[in-house]
Every structure is written in C-alpha cells, then in structure tokens.
GROMACS .gro file of C-alpha atoms in nm:
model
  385
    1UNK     CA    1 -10.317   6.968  14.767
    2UNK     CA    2  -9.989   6.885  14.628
    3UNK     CA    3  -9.829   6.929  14.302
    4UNK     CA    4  -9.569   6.717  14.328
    5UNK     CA    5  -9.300   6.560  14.517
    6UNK     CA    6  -9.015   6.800  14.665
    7UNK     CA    7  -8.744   6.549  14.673
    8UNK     CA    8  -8.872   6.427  14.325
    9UNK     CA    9  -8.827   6.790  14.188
   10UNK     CA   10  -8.551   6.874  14.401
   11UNK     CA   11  -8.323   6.490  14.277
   12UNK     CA   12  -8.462   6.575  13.923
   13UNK     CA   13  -8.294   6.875  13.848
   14UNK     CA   14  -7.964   6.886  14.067
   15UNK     CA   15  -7.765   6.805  13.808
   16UNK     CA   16  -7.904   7.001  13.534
   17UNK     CA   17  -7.928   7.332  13.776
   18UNK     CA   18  -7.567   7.289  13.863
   19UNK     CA   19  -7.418   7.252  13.524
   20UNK     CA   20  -7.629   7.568  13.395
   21UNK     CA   21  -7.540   7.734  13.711
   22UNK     CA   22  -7.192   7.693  13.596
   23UNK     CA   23  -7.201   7.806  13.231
   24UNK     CA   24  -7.426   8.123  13.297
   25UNK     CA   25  -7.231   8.208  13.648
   26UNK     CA   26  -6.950   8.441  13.572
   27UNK     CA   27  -6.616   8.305  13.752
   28UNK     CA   28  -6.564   8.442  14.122
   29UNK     CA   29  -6.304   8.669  14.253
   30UNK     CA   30  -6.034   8.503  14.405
   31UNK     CA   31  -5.990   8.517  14.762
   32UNK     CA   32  -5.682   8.729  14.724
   33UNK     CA   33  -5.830   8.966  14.479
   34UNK     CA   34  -6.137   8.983  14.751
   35UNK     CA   35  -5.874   9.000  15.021
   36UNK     CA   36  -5.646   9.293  14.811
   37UNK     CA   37  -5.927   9.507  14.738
   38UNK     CA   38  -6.270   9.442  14.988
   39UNK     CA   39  -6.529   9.631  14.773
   40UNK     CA   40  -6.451   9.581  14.375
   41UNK     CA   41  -6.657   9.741  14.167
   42UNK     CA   42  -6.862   9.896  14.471
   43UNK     CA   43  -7.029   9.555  14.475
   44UNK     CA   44  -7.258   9.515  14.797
   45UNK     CA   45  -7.111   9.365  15.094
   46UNK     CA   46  -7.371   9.012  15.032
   47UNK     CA   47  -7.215   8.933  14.705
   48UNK     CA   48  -6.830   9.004  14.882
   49UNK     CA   49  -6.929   8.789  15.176
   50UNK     CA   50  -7.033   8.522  14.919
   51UNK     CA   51  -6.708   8.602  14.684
   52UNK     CA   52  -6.544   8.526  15.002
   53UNK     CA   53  -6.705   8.208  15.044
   54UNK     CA   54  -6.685   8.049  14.736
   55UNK     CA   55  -6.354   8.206  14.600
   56UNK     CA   56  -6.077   8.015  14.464
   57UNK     CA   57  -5.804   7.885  14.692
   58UNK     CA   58  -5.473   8.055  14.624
   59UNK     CA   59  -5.118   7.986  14.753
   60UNK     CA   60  -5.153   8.386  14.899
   61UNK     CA   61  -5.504   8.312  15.071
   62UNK     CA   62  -5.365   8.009  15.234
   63UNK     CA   63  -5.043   8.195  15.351
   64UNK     CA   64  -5.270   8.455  15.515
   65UNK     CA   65  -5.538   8.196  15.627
   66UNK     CA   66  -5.272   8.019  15.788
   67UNK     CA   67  -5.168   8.353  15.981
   68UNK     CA   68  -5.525   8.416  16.079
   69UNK     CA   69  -5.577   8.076  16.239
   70UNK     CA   70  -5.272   8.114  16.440
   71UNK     CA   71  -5.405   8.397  16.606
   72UNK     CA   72  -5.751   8.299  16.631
   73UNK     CA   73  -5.603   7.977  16.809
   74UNK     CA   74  -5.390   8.213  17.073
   75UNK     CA   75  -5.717   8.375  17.128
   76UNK     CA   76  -5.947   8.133  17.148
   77UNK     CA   77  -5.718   7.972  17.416
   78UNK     CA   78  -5.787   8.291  17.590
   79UNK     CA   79  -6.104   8.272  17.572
   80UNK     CA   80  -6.150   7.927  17.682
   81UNK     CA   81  -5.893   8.002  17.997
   82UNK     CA   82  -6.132   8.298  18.036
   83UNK     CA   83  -6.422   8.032  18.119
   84UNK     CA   84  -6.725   8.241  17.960
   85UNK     CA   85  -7.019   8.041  17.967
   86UNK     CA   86  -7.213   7.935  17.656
   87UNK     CA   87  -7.445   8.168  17.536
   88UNK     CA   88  -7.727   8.056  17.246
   89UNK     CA   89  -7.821   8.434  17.199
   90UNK     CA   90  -7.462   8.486  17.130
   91UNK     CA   91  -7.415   8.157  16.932
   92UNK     CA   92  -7.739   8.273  16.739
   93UNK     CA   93  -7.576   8.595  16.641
   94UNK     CA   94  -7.306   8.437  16.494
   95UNK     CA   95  -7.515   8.236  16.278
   96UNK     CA   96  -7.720   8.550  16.173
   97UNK     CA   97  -7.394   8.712  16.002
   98UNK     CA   98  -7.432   8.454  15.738
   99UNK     CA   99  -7.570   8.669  15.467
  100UNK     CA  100  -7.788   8.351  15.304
  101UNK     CA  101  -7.922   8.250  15.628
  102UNK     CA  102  -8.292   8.311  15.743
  103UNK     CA  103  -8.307   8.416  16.118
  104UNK     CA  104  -8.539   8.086  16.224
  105UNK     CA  105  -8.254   7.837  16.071
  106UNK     CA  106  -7.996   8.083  16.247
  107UNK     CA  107  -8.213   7.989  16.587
  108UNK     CA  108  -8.254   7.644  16.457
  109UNK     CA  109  -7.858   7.654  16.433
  110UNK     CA  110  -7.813   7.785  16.767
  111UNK     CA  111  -8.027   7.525  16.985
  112UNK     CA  112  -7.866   7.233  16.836
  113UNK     CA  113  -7.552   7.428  16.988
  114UNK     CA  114  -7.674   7.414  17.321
  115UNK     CA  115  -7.749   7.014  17.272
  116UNK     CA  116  -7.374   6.947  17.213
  117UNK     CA  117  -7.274   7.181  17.440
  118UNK     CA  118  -7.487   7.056  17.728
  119UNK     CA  119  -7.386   6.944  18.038
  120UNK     CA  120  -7.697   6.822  18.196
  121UNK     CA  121  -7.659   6.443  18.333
  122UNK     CA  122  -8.035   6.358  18.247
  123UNK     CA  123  -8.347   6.381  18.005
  124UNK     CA  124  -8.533   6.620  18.217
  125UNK     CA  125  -8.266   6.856  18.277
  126UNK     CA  126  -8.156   6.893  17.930
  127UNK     CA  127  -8.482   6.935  17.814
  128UNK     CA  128  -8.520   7.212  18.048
  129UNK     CA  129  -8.198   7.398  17.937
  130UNK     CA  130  -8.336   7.313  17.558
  131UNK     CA  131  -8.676   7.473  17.620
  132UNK     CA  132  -8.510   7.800  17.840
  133UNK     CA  133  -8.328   7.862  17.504
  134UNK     CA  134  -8.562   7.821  17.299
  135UNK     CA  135  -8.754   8.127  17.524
  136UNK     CA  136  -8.488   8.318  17.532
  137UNK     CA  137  -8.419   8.313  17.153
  138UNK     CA  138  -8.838   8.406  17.120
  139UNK     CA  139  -8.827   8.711  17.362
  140UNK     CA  140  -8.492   8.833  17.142
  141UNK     CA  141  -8.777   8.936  16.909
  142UNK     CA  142  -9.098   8.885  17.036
  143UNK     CA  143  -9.229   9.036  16.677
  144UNK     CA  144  -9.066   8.778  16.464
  145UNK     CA  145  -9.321   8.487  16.394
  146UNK     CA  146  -9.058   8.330  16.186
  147UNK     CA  147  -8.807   8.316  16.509
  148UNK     CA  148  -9.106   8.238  16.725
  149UNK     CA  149  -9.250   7.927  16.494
  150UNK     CA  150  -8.889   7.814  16.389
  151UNK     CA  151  -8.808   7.755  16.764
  152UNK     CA  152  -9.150   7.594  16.818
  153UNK     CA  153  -9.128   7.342  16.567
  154UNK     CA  154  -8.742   7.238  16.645
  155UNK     CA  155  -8.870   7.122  17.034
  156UNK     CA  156  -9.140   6.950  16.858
  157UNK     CA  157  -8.922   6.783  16.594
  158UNK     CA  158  -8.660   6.724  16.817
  159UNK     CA  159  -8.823   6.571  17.182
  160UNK     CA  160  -9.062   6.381  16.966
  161UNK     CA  161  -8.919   6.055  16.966
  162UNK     CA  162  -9.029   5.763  17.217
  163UNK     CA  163  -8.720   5.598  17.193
  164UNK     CA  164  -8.573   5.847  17.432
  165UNK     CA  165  -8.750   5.683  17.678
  166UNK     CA  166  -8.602   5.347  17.670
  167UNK     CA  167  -8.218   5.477  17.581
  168UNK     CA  168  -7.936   5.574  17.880
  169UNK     CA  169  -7.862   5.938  17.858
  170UNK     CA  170  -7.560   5.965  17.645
  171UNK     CA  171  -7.756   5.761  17.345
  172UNK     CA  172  -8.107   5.980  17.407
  173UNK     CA  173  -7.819   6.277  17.367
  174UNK     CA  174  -7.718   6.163  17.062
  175UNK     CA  175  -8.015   6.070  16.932
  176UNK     CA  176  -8.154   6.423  16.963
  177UNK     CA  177  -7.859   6.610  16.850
  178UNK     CA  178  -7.947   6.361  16.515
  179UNK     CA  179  -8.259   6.448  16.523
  180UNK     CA  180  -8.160   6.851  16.571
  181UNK     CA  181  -7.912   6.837  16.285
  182UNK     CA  182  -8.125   6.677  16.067
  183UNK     CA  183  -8.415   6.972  16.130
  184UNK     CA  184  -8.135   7.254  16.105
  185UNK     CA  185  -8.045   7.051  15.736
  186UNK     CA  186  -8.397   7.023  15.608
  187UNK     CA  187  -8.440   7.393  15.718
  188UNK     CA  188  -8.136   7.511  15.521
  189UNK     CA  189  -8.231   7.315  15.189
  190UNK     CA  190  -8.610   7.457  15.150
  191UNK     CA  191  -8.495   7.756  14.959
  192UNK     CA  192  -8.368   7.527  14.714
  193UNK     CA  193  -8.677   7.305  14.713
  194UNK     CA  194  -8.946   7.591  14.687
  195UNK     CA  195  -8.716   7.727  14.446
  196UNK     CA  196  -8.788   7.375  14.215
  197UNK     CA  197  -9.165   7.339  14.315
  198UNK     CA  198  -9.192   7.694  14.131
  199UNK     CA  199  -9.043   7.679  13.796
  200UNK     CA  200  -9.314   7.511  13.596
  201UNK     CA  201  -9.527   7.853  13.681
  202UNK     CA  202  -9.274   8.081  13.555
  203UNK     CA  203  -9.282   8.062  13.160
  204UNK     CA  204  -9.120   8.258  12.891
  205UNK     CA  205  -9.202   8.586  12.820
  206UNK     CA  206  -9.413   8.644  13.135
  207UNK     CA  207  -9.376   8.960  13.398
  208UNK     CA  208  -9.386   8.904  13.725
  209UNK     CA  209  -9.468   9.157  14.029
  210UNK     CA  210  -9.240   9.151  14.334
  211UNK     CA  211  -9.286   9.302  14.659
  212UNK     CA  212  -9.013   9.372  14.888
  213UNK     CA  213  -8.704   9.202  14.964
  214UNK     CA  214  -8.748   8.805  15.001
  215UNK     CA  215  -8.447   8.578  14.966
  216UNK     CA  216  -8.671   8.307  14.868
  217UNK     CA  217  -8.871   8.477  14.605
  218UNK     CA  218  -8.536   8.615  14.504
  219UNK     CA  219  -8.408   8.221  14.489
  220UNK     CA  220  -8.690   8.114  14.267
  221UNK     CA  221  -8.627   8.409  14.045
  222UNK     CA  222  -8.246   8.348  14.034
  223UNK     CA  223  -8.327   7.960  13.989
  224UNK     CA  224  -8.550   8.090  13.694
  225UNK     CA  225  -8.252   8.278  13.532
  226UNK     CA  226  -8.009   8.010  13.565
  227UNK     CA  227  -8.244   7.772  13.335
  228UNK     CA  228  -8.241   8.001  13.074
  229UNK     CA  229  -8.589   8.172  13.107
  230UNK     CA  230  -8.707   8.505  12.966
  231UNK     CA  231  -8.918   8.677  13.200
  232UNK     CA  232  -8.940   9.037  13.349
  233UNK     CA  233  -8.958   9.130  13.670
  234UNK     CA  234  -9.136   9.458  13.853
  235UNK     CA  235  -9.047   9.555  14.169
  236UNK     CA  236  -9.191   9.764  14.436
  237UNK     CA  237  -9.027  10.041  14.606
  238UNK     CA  238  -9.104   9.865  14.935
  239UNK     CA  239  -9.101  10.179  15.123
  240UNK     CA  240  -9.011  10.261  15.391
  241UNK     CA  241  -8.708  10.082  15.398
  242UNK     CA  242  -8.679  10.043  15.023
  243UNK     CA  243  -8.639   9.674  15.042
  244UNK     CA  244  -8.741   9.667  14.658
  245UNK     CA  245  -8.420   9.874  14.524
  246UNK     CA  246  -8.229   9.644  14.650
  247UNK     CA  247  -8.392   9.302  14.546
  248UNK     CA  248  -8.426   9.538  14.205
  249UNK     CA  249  -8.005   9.607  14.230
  250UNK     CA  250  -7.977   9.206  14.286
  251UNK     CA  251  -8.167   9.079  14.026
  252UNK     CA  252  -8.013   9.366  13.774
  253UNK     CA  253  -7.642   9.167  13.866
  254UNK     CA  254  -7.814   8.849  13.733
  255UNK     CA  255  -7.905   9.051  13.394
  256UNK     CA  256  -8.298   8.980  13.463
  257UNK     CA  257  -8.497   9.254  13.289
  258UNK     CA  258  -8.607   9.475  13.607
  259UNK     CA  259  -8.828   9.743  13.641
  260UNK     CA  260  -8.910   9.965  13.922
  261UNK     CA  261  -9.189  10.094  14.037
  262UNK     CA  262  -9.335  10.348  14.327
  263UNK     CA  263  -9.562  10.161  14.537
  264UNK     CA  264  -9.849  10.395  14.468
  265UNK     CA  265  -9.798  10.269  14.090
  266UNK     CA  266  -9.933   9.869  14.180
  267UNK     CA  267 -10.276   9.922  14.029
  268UNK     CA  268 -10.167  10.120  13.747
  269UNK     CA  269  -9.881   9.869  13.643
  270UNK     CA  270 -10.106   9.544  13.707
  271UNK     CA  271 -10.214   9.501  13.353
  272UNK     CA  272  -9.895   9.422  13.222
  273UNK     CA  273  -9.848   9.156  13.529
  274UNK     CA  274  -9.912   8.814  13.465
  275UNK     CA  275  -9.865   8.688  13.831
  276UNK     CA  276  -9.777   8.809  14.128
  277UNK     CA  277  -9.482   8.677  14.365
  278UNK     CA  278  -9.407   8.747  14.717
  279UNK     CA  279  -9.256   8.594  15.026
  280UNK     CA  280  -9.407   8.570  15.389
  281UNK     CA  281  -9.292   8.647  15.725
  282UNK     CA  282  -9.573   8.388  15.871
  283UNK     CA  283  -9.800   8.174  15.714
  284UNK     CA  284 -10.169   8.173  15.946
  285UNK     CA  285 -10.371   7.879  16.028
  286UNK     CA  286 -10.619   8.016  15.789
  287UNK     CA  287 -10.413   7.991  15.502
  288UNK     CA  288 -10.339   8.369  15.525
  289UNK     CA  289 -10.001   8.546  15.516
  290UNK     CA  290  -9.845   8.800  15.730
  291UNK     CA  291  -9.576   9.003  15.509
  292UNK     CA  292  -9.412   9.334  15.448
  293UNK     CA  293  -9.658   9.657  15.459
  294UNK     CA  294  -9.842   9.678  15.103
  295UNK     CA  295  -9.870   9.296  15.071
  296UNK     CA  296 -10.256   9.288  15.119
  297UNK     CA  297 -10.359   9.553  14.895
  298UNK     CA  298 -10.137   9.442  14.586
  299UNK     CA  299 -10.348   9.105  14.630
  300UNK     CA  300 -10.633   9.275  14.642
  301UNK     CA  301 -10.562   9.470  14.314
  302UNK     CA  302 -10.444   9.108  14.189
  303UNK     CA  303 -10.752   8.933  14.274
  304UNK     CA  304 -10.999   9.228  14.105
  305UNK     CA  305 -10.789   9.175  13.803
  306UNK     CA  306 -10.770   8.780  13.798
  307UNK     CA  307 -10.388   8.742  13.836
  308UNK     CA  308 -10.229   8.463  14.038
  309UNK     CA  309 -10.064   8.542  14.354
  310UNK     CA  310  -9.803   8.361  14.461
  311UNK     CA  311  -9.635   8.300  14.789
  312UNK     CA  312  -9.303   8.109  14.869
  313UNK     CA  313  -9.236   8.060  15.215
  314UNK     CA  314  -9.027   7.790  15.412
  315UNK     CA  315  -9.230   7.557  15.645
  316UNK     CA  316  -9.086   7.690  15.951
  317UNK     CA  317  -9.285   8.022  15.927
  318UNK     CA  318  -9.636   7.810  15.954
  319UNK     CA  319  -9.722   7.947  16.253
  320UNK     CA  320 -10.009   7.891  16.495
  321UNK     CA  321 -10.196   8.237  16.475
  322UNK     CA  322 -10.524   8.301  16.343
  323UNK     CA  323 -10.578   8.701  16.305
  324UNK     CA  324 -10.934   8.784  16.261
  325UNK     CA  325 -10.798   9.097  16.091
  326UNK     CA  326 -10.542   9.385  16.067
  327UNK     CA  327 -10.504   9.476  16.415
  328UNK     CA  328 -10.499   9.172  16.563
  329UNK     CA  329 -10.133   9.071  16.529
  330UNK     CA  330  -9.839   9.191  16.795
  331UNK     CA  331  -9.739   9.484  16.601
  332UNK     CA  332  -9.388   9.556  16.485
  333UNK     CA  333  -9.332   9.918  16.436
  334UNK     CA  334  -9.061  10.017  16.207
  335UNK     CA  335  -8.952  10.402  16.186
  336UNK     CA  336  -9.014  10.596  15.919
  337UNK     CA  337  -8.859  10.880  15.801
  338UNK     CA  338  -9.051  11.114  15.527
  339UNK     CA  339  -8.729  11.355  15.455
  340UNK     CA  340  -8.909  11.676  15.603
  341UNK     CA  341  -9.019  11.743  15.943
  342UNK     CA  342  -9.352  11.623  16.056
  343UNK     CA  343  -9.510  11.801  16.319
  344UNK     CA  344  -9.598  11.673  16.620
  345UNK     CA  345  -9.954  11.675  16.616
  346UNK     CA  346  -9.955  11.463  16.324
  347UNK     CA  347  -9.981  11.087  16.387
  348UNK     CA  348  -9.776  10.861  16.175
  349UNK     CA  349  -9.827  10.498  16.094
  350UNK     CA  350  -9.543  10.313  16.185
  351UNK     CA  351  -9.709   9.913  16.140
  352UNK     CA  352  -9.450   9.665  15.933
  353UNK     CA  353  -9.639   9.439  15.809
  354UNK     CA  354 -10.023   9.312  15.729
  355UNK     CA  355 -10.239   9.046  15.712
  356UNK     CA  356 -10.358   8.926  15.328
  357UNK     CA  357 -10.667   8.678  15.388
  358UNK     CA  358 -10.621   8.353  15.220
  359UNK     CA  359 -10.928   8.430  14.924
  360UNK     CA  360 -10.668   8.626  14.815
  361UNK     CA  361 -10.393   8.392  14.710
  362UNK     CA  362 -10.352   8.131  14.440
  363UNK     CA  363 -10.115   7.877  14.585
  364UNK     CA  364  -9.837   7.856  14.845
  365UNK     CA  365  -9.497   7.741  14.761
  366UNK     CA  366  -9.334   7.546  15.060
  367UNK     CA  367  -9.078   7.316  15.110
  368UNK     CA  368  -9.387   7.058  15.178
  369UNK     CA  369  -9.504   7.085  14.816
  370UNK     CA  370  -9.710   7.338  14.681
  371UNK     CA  371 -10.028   7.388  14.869
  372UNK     CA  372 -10.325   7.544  14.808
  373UNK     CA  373 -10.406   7.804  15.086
  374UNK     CA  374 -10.733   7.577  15.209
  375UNK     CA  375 -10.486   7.278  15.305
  376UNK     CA  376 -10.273   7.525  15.520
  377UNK     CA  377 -10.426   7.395  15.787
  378UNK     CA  378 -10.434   7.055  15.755
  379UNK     CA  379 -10.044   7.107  15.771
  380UNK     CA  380 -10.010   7.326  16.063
  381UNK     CA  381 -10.192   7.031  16.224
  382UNK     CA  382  -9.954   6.777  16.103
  383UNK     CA  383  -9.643   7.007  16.189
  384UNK     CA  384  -9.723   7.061  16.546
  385UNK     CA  385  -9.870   6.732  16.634
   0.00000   0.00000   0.00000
C-alpha cells in the first residue's frame, strides 16, 4: 500500500534538492531586466511570470514598485468607497493567474477567502455562505472533477471538527479558517511531495513516455533533473491542443533529452520506453484515472508490452465517481480544428478526456504515499469520511 512516508521523503531531501537546485539553476533575470524588456529571448510568458517572481530585488524595481503601490492604494480606496461585494468566483480568478497553481488549490484558495471575509454572526449561517461557494465555484465548471472534488474535500476537512460545537463563534471562526489554511497549505506542497515519492523509479539511463501537459509529471521530471539524473523523455503530440509541444519546449529549457512524437507513433515508439508517466484529471473509486484523450490506449499498448505506468496526481482529484466505462462520465467537449474544412455531414469527436481502468496501471503517486491502484479505495473512504 505504501512505499514510504511523504514527510519522511519530503524532510529527507529538502536540503539536498535545494542546494542542487541552486548549482544546476541558471541565475534569474532581474526584475528590472524583466521589467525593461517583458519577453527576453521570446521566453514563454510562465517562465517571465516566474522570472518575475523570484527575480532579484534592485534599487530600480523598488523605485517602480514603490510607484505601483501608490496607485494601487488610490485605487483600491476607490474600490473599497465603491462598496462591491465579495465575490469567491472573482477571488478564485485571481488565484488562477498564478501560473504554478492547480485550479482545485486556486478554489481551495478562494473559500478560505470567504471564511475571513465573512460576516455571518453564527455557525449555521457561515456554514451556509461556505457551502453556497463552494456550489458556485463547482457549477463554474461543472466538467472539472478536480474543481468539483477539491471543493468537496475542503467542507469536509474544514467543518469536521467537534470542537466547533462547544466554542463561541469568533473562536469556531478561527478555528476553521486554521483548519482552511492548513488544507489550502497541504494542497500547495503535494507537487513537491509526489515529486519525492517518485525519484527512486526514475534511474539512469531510462526513457520515459509522457502524455500531455501535467505540471506534476512535469515536477517529478524537473525534480529528476535537478538531482543529476540521465534519463530521456518522449512526448506526445497531445493533439488537439498540442499540450505535448509545450511540456516538450519546457523540459528542452531544463536541457532534458526530449523527443517528440505524433500520437499515432505510441505503439511504434513503446519498445524503447521503459515506463510510462502521466498525470490525472480525477482519480475513480476504482482505482481508475480520468485524463487527457489518448491516456487509455497508451496504457493499453503499455500493459501488452509489460511496461509500468505511472500516474502522479494530488489527493484532491480522488474523486467519488465510479464510470462503468467510456461514456459514462459528464463529457467535456473541447473544439477541434483539423486545418481544412470538414463538411457538415461528417461527425467529429470532440470528447477531452477518457477513462483508463485501473488493470492498467502500475502504481499511483499521491501526496498520501504511493499507492497501488487496488487501495484507491480504501482512501477515497478515508478522505471523505
């Protein structure tokens, strides 16, 4: 069931990971330099969001920073003298611009907003403005079962606590804004934790198949370059959004060996694969995934020619679904466009994602430890509780 101990792995190589991190990371552009010129080198605009983040603080940036606050003070006086109520789909969309954050942690984010920012005089009403939040954030995207299980799990996390029975108001407030910013924490760190669980699997000299864009599969990879390993990595297409090219461009800026490949070219390529590696957008009661179009049939190809598939997903995509098969999921459609007319008559497939059954997969990286798609379950059980 478990390999070992998340905080173990995650205490154990902190400080290792960080001082590698700093001899093999190339220094950042200043925040004037980012400032002076927004798109050196026709990075992409994740890595200058992230420059911008982590630059180095300059006498310039602060002159200018200094100048910006000034005016977002005037209008954020205006704003507050405008008396706009306080919206968590609007608080949510702020999070979301944060290039590194997943959309459930952004939701996460956004109802521990609406704790602080509560009014409500007792338990009941403020549980009732938590839980109207939480449905509004759901029916933003009623296709996301990230969103959908991330808000799910927060009420549970949150309201389950017996002490708020026997505390005044202000004190059962506190206690669950804890409680909230403690879940939004452990949400934000699992990245980092899967990407730990999963390094003793990647080995030097081994290739491993991507599908997709995942920024958790492209964390364990990353983690994997800044210790030093030599490994390959191929990469789907991921049409029709070509979500491969750029996890391909991404890992090429962290000088991992990349190849990529049409996704019509799985089966041929699988022989030089020695595991597989892909993220999830919900992990089923059955130990199942639900991912980007393409998913199942690359572990199917896997599985005929005995190569581990991996999955690394954050707990707060175990969702409670159990699809019996393809078609029974809420579908989310995506356009497609084929670069030549397609006549009317002619019906296209439009369907995001699919459904791999769990016979198909090795293990599941999670934040929980790393799981073996059986105990899946067990876990679900234990999360919703």
């Amino acid at each position: 069931m478990w390999w070992r101990s998340a905080s173990f792995i995650l205490d154990k190589h902190d400080a290792v990971s960080n001082q590698e991190s700093r001899l093999l990371t190339s220094p950042p552009l200043s925040m004037a330099e980012t400032l002076q010129n927004p798109n050196p080198d026709n990075i992409s605009a994740y890595y200058q969001t992230r420059a911008a983040h982590h630059g180095v603080v300059t006498s310039d940036w602060l002159a200018q920073a200094q100048a910006a606050a000034e005016k977002e003070e005037v209008e954020s006086e205006k704003s507050f003298d405008s008396g706009k109520a306080f919206s968590v789909i609007d608080e949510f969309n702020n999070w979301r611009k944060q290039p590194d954050l997943a959309e459930a942690v952004a939701a996460i984010r956004a109802l521990a907003k609406v704790i602080s920012s509560s009014e409500a005089t007792t338990m009941m009403e403020l549980e009732i403005e938590l839980k109207t939040a939480s449905d509004s954030l759901k029916a933003w995207d009623t296709t996301s079962i990230s969103l959908t299980a991330g808000c799910d799990l927060f009420m549970r996390y949150v309201t389950r606590t017996s002490a708020l029975e026997y505390e005044d108001f202000n004190s059962a407030k506190s206690r669950l804004l804890e409680r909230a910013e403690k879940f939004g924490e452990i949400s934000y760190k699992a990245r980092r934790i899967i990407a730990m669980l999963s390094q003793d699997f990647i080995v030097d000299g081994c290739t491993i198949l991507v599908h997709g864009f995942s920024r958790v599969v492209l964390e364990v990879l990353k983690t994997a370059a800044q210790s030093r390993k030599l490994f390959r990595v191929f990469c789907t297409e991921g049409r029709p959004d070509r979500t491969g090219l750029r996890l391909s461009n991404e890992l090429a800026k962290l000088d991992v060996p990349v190849k990529l490949l049409l996704d019509s070219a799985v089966a041929y390529s699988m022989d030089e694969v020695d595991m597989v590696f892909v993220g999830a957008d919900g992990v089923v009661e059955s130990g199942g995934i639900i991912n980007m179009m393409g998913t199942y049939q690359i572990a199917l190809v896997a599985k005929s020619m005995n190569k581990p598939v991996y999955v690394a997903a954050e707990s707060y995509k175990f969702a409670r679904l159990y699809p019996l098969d393809q078609k029974d999921m809420v579908p989310a459609l995506r356009p497609i466009d084929f670069g030549v007319p397609i006549p009317s008559k002619v019906e296209v497939e439009t369907s995001a994602r699919d459904y791999t059954p769990p016979q198909y997969l090795t293990l599941l990286f999670t934040d929980l430890g790393v799981l073996t798609p059986s105990v899946v379950s067990d876990e679900l059980i234990q999360l919703y509780l």
